[in-house]
Structures are given as C-alpha cells and as structure tokens.
Coordinates of C-alpha atoms (C1' of nucleotides) in Angstrom, one line a residue:
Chain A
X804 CA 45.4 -153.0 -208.3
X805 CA 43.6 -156.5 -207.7
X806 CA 43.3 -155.9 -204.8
X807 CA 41.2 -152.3 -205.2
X808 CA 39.0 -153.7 -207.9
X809 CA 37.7 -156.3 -204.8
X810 CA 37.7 -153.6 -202.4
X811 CA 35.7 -151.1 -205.0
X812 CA 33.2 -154.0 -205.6
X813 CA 32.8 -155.2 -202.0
X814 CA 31.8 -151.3 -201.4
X815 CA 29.0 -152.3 -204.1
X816 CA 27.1 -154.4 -202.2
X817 CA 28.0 -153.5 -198.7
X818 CA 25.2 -150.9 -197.1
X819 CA 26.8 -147.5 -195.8
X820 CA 27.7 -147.6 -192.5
X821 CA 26.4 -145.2 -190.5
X822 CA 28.2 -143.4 -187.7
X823 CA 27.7 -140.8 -184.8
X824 CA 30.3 -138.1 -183.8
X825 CA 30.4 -134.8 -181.7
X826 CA 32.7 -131.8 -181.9
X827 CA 32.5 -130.6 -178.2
X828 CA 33.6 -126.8 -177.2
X829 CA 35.0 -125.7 -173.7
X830 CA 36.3 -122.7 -172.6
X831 CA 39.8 -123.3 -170.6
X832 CA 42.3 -120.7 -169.7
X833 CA 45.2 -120.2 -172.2
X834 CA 48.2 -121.7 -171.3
X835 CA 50.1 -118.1 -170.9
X836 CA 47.7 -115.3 -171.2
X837 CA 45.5 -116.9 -168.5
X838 CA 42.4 -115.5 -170.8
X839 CA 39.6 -118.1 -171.4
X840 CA 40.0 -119.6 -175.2
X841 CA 38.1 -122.3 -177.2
X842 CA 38.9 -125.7 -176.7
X843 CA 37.9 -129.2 -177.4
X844 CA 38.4 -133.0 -176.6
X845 CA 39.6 -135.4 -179.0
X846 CA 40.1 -139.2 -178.7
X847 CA 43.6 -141.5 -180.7
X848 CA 41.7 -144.1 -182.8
X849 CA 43.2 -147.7 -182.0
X850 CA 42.4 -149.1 -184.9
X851 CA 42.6 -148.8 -188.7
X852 CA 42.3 -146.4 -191.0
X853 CA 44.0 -143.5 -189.4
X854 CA 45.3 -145.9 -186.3
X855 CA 47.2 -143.2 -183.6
X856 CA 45.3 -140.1 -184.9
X857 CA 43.2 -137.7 -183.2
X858 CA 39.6 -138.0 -184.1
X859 CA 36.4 -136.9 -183.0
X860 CA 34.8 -139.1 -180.3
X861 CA 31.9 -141.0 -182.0
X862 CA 31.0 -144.4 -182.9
X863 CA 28.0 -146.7 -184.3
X864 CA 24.2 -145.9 -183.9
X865 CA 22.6 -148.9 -181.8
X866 CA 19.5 -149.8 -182.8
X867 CA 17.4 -148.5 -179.9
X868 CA 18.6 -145.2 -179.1
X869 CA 17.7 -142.1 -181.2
X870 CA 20.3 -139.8 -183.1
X871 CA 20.9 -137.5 -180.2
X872 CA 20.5 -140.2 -177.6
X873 CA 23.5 -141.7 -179.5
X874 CA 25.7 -138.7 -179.6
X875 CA 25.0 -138.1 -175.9
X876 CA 25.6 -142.1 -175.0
X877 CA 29.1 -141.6 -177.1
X878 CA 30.2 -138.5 -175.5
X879 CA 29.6 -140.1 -171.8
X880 CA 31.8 -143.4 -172.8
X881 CA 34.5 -142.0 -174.6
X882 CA 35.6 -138.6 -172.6
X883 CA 33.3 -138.7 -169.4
X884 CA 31.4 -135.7 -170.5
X885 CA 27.5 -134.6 -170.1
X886 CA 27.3 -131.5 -172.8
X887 CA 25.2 -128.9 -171.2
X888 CA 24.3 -128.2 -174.7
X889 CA 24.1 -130.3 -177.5
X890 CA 22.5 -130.3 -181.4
X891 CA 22.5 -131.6 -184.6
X892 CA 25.4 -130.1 -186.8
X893 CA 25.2 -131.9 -190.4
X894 CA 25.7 -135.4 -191.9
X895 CA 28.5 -135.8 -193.9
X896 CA 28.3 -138.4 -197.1
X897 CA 31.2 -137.5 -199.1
X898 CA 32.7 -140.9 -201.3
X899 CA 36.1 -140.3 -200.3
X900 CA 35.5 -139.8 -196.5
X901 CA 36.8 -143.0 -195.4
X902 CA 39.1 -145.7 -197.7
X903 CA 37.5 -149.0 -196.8
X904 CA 34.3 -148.3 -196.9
X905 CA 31.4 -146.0 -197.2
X906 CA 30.8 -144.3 -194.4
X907 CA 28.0 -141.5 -193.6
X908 CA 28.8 -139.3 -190.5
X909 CA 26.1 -137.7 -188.7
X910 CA 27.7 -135.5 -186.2
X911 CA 26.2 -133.5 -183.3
X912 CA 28.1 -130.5 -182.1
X913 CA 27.7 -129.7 -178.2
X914 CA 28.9 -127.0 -175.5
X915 CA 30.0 -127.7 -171.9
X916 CA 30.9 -126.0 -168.9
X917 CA 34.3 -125.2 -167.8
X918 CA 34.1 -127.4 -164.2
X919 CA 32.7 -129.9 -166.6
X920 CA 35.7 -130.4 -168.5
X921 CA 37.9 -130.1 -165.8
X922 CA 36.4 -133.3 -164.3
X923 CA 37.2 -134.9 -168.0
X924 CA 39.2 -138.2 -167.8
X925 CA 42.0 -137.6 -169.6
X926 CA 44.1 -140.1 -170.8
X927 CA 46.8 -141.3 -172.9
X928 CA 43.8 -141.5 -176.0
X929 CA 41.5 -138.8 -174.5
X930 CA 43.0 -135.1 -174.5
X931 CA 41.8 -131.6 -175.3
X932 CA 43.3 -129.2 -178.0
X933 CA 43.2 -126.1 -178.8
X934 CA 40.2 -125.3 -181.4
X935 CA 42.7 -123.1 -183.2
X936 CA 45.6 -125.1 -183.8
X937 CA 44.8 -128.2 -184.6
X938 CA 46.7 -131.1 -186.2
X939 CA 46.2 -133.4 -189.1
X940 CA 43.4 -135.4 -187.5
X941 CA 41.4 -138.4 -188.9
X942 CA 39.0 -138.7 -192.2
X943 CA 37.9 -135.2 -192.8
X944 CA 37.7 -134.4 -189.0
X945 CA 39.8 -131.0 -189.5
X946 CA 36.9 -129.6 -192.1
X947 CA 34.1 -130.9 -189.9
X948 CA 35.3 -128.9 -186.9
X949 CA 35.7 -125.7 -189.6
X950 CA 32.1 -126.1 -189.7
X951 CA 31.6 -126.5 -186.6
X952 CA 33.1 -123.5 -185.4
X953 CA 31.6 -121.3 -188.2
X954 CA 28.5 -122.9 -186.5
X955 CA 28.9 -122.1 -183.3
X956 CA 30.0 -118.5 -184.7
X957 CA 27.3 -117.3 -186.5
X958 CA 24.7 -119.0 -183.5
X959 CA 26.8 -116.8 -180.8
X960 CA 26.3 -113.5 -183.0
X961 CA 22.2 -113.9 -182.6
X962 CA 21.2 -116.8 -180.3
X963 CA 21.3 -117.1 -176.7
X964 CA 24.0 -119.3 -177.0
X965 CA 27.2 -118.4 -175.0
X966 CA 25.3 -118.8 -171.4
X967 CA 25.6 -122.9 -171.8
X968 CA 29.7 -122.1 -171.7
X969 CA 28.9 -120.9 -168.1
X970 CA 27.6 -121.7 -164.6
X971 CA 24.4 -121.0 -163.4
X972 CA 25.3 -117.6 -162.2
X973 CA 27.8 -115.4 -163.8
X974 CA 29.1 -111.7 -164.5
X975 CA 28.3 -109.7 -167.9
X976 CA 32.5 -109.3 -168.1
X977 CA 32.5 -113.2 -167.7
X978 CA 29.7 -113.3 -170.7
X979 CA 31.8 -111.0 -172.6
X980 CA 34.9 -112.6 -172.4
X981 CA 32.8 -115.7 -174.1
X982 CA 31.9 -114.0 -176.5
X983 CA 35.5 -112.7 -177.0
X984 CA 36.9 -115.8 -177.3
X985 CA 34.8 -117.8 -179.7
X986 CA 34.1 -114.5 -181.9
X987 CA 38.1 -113.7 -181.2
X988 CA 37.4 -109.7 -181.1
X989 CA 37.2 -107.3 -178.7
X990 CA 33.9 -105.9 -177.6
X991 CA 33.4 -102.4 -175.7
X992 CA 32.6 -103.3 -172.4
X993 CA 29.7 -100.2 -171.5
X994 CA 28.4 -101.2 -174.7
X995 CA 28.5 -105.0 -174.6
X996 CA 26.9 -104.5 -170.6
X997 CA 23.9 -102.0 -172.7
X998 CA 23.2 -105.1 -174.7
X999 CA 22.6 -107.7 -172.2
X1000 CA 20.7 -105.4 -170.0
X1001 CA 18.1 -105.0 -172.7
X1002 CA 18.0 -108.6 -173.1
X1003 CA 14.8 -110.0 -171.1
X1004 CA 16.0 -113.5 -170.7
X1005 CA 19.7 -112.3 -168.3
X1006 CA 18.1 -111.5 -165.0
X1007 CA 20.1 -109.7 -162.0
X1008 CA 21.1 -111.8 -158.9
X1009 CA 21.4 -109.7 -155.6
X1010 CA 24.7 -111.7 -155.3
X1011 CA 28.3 -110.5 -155.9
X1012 CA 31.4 -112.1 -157.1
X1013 CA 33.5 -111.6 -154.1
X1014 CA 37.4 -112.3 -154.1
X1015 CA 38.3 -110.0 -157.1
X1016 CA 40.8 -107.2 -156.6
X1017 CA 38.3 -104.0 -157.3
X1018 CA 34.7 -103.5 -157.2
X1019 CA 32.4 -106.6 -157.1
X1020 CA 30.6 -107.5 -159.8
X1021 CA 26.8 -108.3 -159.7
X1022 CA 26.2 -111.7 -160.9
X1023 CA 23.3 -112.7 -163.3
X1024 CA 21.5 -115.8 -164.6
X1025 CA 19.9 -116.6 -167.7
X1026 CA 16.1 -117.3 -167.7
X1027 CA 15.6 -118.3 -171.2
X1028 CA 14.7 -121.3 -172.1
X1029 CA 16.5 -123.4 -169.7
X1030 CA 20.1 -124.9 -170.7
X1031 CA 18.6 -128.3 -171.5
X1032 CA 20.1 -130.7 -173.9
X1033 CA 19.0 -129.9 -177.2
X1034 CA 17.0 -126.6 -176.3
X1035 CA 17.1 -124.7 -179.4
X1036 CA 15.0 -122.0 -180.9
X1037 CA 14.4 -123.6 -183.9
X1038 CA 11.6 -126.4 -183.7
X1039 CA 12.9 -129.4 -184.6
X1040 CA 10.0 -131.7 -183.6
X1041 CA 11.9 -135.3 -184.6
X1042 CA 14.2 -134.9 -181.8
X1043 CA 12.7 -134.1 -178.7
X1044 CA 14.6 -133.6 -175.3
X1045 CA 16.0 -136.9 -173.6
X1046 CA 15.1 -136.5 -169.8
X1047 CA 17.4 -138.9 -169.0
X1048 CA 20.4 -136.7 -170.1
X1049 CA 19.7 -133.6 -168.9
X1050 CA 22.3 -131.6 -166.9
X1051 CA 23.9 -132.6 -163.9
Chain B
X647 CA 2.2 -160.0 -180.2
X648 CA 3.8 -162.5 -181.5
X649 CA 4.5 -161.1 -184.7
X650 CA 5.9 -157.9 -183.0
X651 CA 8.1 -159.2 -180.9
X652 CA 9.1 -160.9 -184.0
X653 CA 9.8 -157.6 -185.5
X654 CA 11.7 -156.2 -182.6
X655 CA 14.1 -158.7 -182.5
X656 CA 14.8 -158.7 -186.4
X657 CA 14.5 -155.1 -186.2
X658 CA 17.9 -155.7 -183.5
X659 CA 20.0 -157.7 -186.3
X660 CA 19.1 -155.1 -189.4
X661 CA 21.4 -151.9 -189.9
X662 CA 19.2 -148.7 -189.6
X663 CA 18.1 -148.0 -193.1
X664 CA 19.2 -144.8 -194.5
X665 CA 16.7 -142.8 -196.5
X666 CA 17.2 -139.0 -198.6
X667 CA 14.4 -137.2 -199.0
X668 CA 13.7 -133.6 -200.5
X669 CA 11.0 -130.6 -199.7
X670 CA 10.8 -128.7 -203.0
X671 CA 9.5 -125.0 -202.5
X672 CA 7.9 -123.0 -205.7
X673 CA 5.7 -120.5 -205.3
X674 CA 3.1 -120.5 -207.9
X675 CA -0.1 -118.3 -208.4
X676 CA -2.8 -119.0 -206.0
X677 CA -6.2 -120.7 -207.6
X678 CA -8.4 -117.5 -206.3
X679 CA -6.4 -114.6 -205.2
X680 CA -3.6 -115.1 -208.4
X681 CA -0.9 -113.9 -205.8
X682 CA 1.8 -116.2 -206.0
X683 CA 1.8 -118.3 -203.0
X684 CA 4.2 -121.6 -201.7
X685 CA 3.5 -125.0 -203.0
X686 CA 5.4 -128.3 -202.7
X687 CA 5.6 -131.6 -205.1
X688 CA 5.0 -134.9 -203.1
X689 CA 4.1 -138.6 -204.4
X690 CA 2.1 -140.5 -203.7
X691 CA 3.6 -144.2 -201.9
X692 CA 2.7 -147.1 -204.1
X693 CA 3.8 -149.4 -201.6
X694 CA 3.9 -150.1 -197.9
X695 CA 3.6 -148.8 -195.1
X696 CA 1.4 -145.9 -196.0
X697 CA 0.6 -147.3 -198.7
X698 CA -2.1 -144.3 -201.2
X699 CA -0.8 -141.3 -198.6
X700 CA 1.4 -138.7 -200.2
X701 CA 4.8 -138.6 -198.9
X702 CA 8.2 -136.7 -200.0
X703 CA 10.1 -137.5 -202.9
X704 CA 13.0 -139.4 -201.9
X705 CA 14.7 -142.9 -201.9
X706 CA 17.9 -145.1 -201.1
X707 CA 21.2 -143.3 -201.5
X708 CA 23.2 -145.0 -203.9
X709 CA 26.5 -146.2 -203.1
X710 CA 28.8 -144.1 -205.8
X711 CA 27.0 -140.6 -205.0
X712 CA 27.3 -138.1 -202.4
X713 CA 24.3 -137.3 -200.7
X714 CA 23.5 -134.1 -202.5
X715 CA 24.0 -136.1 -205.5
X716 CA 21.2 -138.6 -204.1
X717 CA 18.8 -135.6 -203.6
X718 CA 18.9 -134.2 -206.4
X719 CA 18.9 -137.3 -209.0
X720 CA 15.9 -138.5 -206.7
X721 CA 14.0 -135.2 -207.6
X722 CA 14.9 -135.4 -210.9
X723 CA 13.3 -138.8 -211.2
X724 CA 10.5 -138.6 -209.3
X725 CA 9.1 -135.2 -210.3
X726 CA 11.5 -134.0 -212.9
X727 CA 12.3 -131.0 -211.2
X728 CA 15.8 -129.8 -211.4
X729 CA 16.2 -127.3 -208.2
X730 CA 17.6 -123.6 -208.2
X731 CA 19.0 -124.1 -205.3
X732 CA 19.3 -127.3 -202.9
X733 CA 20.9 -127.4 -199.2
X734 CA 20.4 -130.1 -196.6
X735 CA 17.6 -129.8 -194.2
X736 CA 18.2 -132.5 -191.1
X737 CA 18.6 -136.0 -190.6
X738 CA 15.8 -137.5 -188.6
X739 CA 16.6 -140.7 -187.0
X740 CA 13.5 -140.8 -184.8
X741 CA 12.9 -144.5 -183.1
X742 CA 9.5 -144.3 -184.3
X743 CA 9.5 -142.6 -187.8
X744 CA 8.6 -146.0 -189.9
X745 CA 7.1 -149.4 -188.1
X746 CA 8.9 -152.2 -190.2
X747 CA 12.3 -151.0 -189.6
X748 CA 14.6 -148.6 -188.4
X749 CA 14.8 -145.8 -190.9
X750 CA 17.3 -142.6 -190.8
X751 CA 16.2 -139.8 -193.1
X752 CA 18.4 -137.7 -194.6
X753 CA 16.3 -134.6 -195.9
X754 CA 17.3 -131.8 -198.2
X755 CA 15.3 -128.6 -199.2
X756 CA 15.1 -126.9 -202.6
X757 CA 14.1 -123.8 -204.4
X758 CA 12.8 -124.0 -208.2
X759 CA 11.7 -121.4 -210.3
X760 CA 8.2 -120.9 -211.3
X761 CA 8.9 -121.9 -214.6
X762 CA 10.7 -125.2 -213.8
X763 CA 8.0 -125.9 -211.9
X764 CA 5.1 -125.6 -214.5
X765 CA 6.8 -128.5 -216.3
X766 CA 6.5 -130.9 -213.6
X767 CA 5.2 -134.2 -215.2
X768 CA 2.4 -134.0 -212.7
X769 CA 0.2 -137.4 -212.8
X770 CA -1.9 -139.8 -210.4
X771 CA 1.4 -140.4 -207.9
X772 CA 2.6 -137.0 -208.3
X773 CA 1.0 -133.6 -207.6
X774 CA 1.6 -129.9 -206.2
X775 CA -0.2 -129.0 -202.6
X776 CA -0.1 -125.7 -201.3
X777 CA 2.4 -125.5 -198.1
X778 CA 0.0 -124.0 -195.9
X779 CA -3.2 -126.6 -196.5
X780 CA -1.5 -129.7 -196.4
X781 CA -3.3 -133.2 -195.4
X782 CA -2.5 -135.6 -193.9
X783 CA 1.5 -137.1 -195.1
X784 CA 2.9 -140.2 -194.9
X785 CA 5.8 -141.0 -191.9
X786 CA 6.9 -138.3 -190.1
X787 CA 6.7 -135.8 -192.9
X788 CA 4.3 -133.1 -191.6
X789 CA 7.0 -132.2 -188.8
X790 CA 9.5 -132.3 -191.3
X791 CA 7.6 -130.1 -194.3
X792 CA 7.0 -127.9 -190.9
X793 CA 10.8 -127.8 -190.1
X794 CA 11.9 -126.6 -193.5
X795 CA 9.5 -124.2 -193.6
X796 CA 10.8 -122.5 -190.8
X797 CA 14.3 -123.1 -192.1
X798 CA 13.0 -121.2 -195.3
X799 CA 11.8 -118.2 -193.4
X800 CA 14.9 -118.1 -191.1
X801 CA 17.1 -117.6 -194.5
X802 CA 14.9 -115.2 -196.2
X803 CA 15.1 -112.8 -193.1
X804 CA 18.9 -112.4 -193.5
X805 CA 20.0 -114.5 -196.7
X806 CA 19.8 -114.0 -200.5
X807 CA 17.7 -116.7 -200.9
X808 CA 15.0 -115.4 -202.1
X809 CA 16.4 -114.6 -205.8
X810 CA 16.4 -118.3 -206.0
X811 CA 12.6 -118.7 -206.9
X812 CA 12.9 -116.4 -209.4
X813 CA 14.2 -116.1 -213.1
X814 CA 17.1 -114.4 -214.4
X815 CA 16.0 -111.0 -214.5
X816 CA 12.8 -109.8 -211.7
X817 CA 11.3 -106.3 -210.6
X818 CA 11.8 -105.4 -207.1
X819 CA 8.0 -105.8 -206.6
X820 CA 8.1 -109.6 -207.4
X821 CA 11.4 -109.8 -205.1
X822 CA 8.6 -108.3 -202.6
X823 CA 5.7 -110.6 -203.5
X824 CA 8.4 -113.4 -202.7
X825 CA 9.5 -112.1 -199.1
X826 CA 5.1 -111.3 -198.5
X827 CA 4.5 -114.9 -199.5
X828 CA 6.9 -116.3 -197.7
X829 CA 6.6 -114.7 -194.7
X830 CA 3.0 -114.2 -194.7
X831 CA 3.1 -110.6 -194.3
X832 CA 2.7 -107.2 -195.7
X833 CA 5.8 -105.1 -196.1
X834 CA 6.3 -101.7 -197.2
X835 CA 6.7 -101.0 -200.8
X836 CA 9.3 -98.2 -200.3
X837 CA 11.3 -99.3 -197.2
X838 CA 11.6 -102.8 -199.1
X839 CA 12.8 -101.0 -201.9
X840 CA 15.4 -98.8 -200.3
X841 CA 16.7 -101.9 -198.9
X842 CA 17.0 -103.6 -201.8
X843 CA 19.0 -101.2 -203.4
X844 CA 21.9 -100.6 -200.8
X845 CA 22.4 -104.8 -201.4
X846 CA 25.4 -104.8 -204.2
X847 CA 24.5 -108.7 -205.2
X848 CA 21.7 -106.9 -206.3
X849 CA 22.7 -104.6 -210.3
X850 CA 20.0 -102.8 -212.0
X851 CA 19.5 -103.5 -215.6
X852 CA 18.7 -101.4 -218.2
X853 CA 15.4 -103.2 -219.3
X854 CA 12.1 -102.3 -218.0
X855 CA 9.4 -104.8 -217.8
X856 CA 6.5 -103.9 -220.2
X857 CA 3.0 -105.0 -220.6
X858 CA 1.9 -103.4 -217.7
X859 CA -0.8 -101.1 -217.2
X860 CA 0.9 -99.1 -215.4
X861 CA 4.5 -97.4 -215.6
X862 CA 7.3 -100.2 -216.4
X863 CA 9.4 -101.2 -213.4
X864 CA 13.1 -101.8 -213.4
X865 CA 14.0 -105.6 -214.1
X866 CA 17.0 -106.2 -212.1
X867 CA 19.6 -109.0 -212.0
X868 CA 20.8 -111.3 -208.6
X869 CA 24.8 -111.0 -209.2
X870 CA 26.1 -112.9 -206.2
X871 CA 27.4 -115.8 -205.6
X872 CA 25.6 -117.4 -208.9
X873 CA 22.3 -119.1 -208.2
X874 CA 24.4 -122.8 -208.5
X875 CA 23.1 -125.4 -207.0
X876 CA 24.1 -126.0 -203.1
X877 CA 25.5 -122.3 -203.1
X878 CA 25.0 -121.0 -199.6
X879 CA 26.7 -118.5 -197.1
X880 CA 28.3 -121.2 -194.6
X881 CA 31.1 -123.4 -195.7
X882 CA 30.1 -126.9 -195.9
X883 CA 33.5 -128.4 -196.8
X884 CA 32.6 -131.8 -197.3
X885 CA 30.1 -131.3 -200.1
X886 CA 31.5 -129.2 -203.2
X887 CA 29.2 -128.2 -205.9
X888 CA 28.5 -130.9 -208.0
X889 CA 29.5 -129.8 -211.5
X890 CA 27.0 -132.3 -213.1
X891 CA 23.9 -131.1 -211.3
X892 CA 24.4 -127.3 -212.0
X893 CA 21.0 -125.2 -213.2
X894 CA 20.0 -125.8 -217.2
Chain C
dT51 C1' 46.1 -92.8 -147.8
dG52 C1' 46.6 -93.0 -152.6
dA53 C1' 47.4 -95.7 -156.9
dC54 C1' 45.1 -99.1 -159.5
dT55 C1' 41.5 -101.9 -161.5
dT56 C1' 37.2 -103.0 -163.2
dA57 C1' 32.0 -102.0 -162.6
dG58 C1' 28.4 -99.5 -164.1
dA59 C1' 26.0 -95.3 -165.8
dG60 C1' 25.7 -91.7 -169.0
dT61 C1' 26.6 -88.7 -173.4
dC62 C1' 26.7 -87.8 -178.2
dA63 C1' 27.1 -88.4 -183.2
dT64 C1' 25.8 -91.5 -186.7
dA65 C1' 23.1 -95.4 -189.0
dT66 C1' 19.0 -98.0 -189.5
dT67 C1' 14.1 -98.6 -189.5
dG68 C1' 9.1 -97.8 -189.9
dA69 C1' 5.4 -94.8 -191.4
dC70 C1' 4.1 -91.8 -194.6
dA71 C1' 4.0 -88.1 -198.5
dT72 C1' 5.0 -86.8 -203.2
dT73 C1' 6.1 -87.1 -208.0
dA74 C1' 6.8 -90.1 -212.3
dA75 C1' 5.1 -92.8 -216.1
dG76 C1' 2.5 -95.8 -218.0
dT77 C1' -2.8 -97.8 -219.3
dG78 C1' -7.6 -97.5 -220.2
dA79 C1' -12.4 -95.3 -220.2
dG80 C1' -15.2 -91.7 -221.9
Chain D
dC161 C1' -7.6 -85.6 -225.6
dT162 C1' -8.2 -85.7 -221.1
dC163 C1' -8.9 -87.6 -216.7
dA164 C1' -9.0 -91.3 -213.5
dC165 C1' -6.3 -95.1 -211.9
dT166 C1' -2.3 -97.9 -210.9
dT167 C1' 2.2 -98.9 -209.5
dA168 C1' 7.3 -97.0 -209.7
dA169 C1' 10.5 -94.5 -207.6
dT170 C1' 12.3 -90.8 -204.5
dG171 C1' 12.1 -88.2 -200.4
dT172 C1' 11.0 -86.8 -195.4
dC173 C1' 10.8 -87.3 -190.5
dA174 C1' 10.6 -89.4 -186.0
dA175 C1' 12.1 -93.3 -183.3
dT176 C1' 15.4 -96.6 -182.4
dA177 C1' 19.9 -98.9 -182.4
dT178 C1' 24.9 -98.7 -182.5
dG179 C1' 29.8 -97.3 -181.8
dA180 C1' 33.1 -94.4 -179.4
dC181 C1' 33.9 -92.3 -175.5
dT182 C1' 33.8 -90.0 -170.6
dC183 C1' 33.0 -90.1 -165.8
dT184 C1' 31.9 -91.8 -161.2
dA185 C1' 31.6 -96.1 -158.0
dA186 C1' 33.7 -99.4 -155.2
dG187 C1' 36.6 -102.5 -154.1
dT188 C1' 42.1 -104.3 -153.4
dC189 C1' 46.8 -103.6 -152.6
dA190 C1' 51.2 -101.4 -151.4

DNA sequence: TGACTTAGAGTCATATTGACATTAAGTGAG
DNA sequence: CTCACTTAATGTCAATATGACTCTAAGTCA
C-alpha cells in the first residue's frame, strides 16, 4: 500500500518515457502443410516487468535519429533484420500499459522477405512465432499485433502491398498464395491471374520458373513505386525515406 | 556557434519532449459562394519559437490521461470545441520539427458539427481559416494539416465518416454537399442517391425538411455505429471510448 | 506413352457504375 | 390561378467489374 502511494506519485513527476517497437511479418512455410503462412519474430525481455516473456523487439528513441530511423536501428540490433518494408502503425498511450511507469509506445509495423528471415539470428531470446497462435506476451503486445494484422489486412485488400513479402521476381500463384495466407481465404486462381494482369504496376519477365513438376510459370516484377523503406501511397511528408536503410 | 553547440549538447541530455496536437475539420458556409466549405480552428502561439504565427491546438499530455483523453481536453480548452468524432492522425518525431529541443508530436484529427462550431469562443489567439487558403503555420504544421487532409478524403471514399459533420437528422443533398466539399468535386445527384440508400447505417425518417422553395426532401438519420467519439471501423484495442468525453 | 499437375486463356451470368431522362412536389411571380 | 422554376426522387441503359466455371497448354513423373 505504502509502497504504491510512492510509486503512484513518483509517476507524477517523472516525464513518460517514450519507446520504439516493430511488429515484423514473414512468410515461412508451415510446419506440416508446407504452405507459406504469417509469421513473426519476437525477442524474451531480460529484465523487469514481464522478465522471460515474449515481446516485441523495440527499445528507447536516441536523441539523434528520427522515429523510423529508430524502428529500423532497433530491428537491425535486436533480430539481424533489414525490413524491405516498413511504416508507422500507431502510438499507444494507454495508463495501464506498463506497471512502473508511464510509458508511450510508438510502434512501426514492417514486412520482410522470406530469404531475409531465414538469415535471422535466432537465438535463445530471438525466435519467430506463428502470427496466429500466439502466447501471452508482454504489456499489451498481443493487442498491438491484433492491430497490426488488421493493418496489414485491410492495406493487402487495396494497396500494392503483398509484393514486399517477395523477391524481385516472382509468379502470380506465388502472389496469390500471399495473399492467401495473410487474408486466410482462397482466391480463384483464373480470376486472381485477371486481376494482376490489369494491374499496370506487375510487369511480365521473359523468364520462367524452372524446376517445378508441370508447366513453367512466367515470372513478373513489380514496377510500382519501388519496395523502398517507408514507400507508401499516402504522403506522409514528416518522415521521408532513410537512404541509408534501404534494401539490401 | 557557440550558443548552438551549446544547444546540441543539452539538446543530447534532455528526453524528446512529447507533444498532442489536434486538426479540427468543420465545414462551414463559404464567405461568397454560401456552399459550405472546410475550415479548421488554430491559435495563435503566444510564446516562443514562432512566437504571433498560428499553430494547432495542442499541448503536454498529462500524466493521468490517455492520449485521446489529452486531445480532446486540449481542444476543449483552447477552442471549446467538443469533436463528433476524434481518431489519431500520426506521430511526427522529425529531427528538425522545433529548434530548442527535440519535440515528438502526437497529432489527432476531429470532426465537429456546424453547430458546435459556430460557438467557438473565437478571439485575438484563436480563429477559423479555410483548409484550402491557409498561410503560413507555425512548426511543421502545414505538412501535417496537409496529411490529415488526405487522411480525411481517404475515409470519406469508403468510410461513414462523413455523417459526422453533420446533425442528428440531414437530407441526402447535404450528405452530398459534404462528400463535394470534401473532395472537391461534383457528383451526381441521383447515382449519389441510389448509393446512399442501399447503405443500411443509413434509416429514412418520416420528417421532411420544410422551408424550402422547393419540394421538401427526406431528413434521414446515421444509425451505425453511434457518432461516439473515437468510433471508427478498425479496432484500436488500446484506446476504449472514453465514457467522459462522449458528444453533449 | 499416358496420368497428373498447374499455367493461362476464355465464357457467361450477375452486380456495380456513370450518364442521363422523367416525373413529383413544393415556392414565387404575374 | 396559372406558369415558370427549383430540387426530390425514381427509372433506364450502356459500359465495366466480378465470381463461377470450362478448356487447352506445357511441363514432370511413373
């Protein structure tokens, strides 16, 4: 009882602290069905609150680097990875969000590719879960990738979105089975195909995908606005593109 | 130089400041035409930097409310405004936004009602400027009155957001004069219509608006999900609707 | 060689959209 | 009282988009 009365009035005086984190999507075949399914990397805290619980990686802003420089820096240090996409999801304010103090999240959301996350430096505090069966993690890290994915959901159903999950070149069935996953529906394949050929910015290679067992499919490449970091239809003109984390 | 480099390293030891700010949207007749066009409340800054530039409403976030809570008792406030409907914007942590110290914005965007807004307590410090002629604002605000206008006319394409600016009971015309002002564009009086009508948020009533010289529209009545404050489509988890801030 | 698998093109009925015409119901002028 | 005028409200039609489905192409594998 003491002892929250000098905890409530510390929070009084002390400033909220201010923290960057990033829920990071990955396509990575299913353990039995082999099918490609949504993923995602999470870190163990080591310290208190919530010591030995998953948590989004993340961490404090340093003074010098802008918000999305600071999501970017985090997600190099603490799982290895350089997002091939990567944007602004929501800050998160809530009173109750962490017990000790107050404590403001702004958290980024970001896409990689599949040979990306492979290269991922896994660990006993760095592994990826499934996006759909998820423990109990940390604060209010479970609601925060709810949004997330609702996020990523409604910007796959009208953005150009789903390409940043793949290579540079790529099959419409391999587009498809993106969309598949994160929407988790089927699609008609003729009709899907219809679609994509009426989109401007999915250009035919002259290349095949060789080594499958029937008819080679043609492979394509996206020519929309380039899968930079932070590309984005919408003009957000605070937070321009970081040349020095652009892919690869 | 001396002074600056000064500032740089203070600006090192300081945590980033952490700002809310709000862009109010009401549409309200325009001076010559009379068609109801968008308009925004700003203040003007009474202290430095900028100091005599108009700015958006906004200020500290206390440290026992949620950041919605922050917005909306900072509009109240400053302009007296109580929104129809208030969502956040964008946090803009920019390296450059403010030159005394490092400042991180946390903006939010409202609706309010014609009628709310005519009892603004306008004075010196705090006046109404059409969206679409605005001068030059302090900070970074321009880009960021630019960004939530796009966010605006994102939501009004394929949201109900629009029965937010309006009262309790509205023609289909002035739900039309909305989406034209809006968007800046003519639309067609029976398509809009027939559009209109196959929404089910949207119930005829059985009053007819009179005193016009012409035959008496329909009034109808938005019965979605209620024009409460924060109400929106996507599930934000982490900020419930404050019951304390609701509309009247 | 033939079974199998996916690629890729095409068909058809239905829904949606934009442009436009027509009638309904009021006001105000002469 | 009647007519011109204005907007409400409904209807028509062609063009386009969408969903369900069929059929042929081109490879692999047994």
């Amino acid at each position: 009882m003491y002892a929250d009365a000098a905890n409530v009035s510390e929070r009084q005086l002390q400033p909220p602290a201010l923290a960057i984190s990033t829920v990071i999507f990955a396509l990575r075949p299913s353990a039995r069905s082999g099918r490609p399914t949504l993923w995602l990397p999470l870190v163990r805290r080591i310290r208190q609150p919530h010591l030995g619980k998953w948590a989004l990686p993340g961490g404090p802003l340093a003074q010098v680097e802008s918000l999305q420089d600071a999501a970017s820096r985090n997600l190099r240090e603490t799982t290895g990875l350089v997002p091939n996409y990567l944007e602004q999801l929501y800050a998160f304010g809530g009173l109750d969000r962490a017990a000790t103090q107050r404590l403001v999240s702004i958290v980024y959301w970001a896409l990689v590719q599949p040979d990306e996350a492979a290269l991922t430096r896994e660990s006993e505090n760095v592994r990826w879960f499934r996006a759909d069966k998820l423990e109990n993690l940390a604060f209010d890290h479970n609601a925060i990738v709810d949004y997330a994915l609702w996020r990523l959901r409604s910007k796959m159903e009208y953005g150009s979105i789903a390409y940043h999950f793949l290579g540079d070149t790529f099959t419409l069935a391999q587009v498809r089975e993106v969309y598949e996953a994160v929407l988790d529906r089927h699609l008609d394949p003729a009709n899907f195909r219809r679609q994509l050929r009426a989109t401007p910015d999915i250009t035919p290679t002259d290349e095949y995908l060789q080594g499958v067992r029937h008819r080679p499919p043609r492979l394509y490449r996206y020519t929309g606005t380039a899968s930079i970091l932070g590309a984005q239809a919408s003009p957000v003109p605070a937070t321009p593109v970081p040349a020095s984390t652009s892919t690869d």
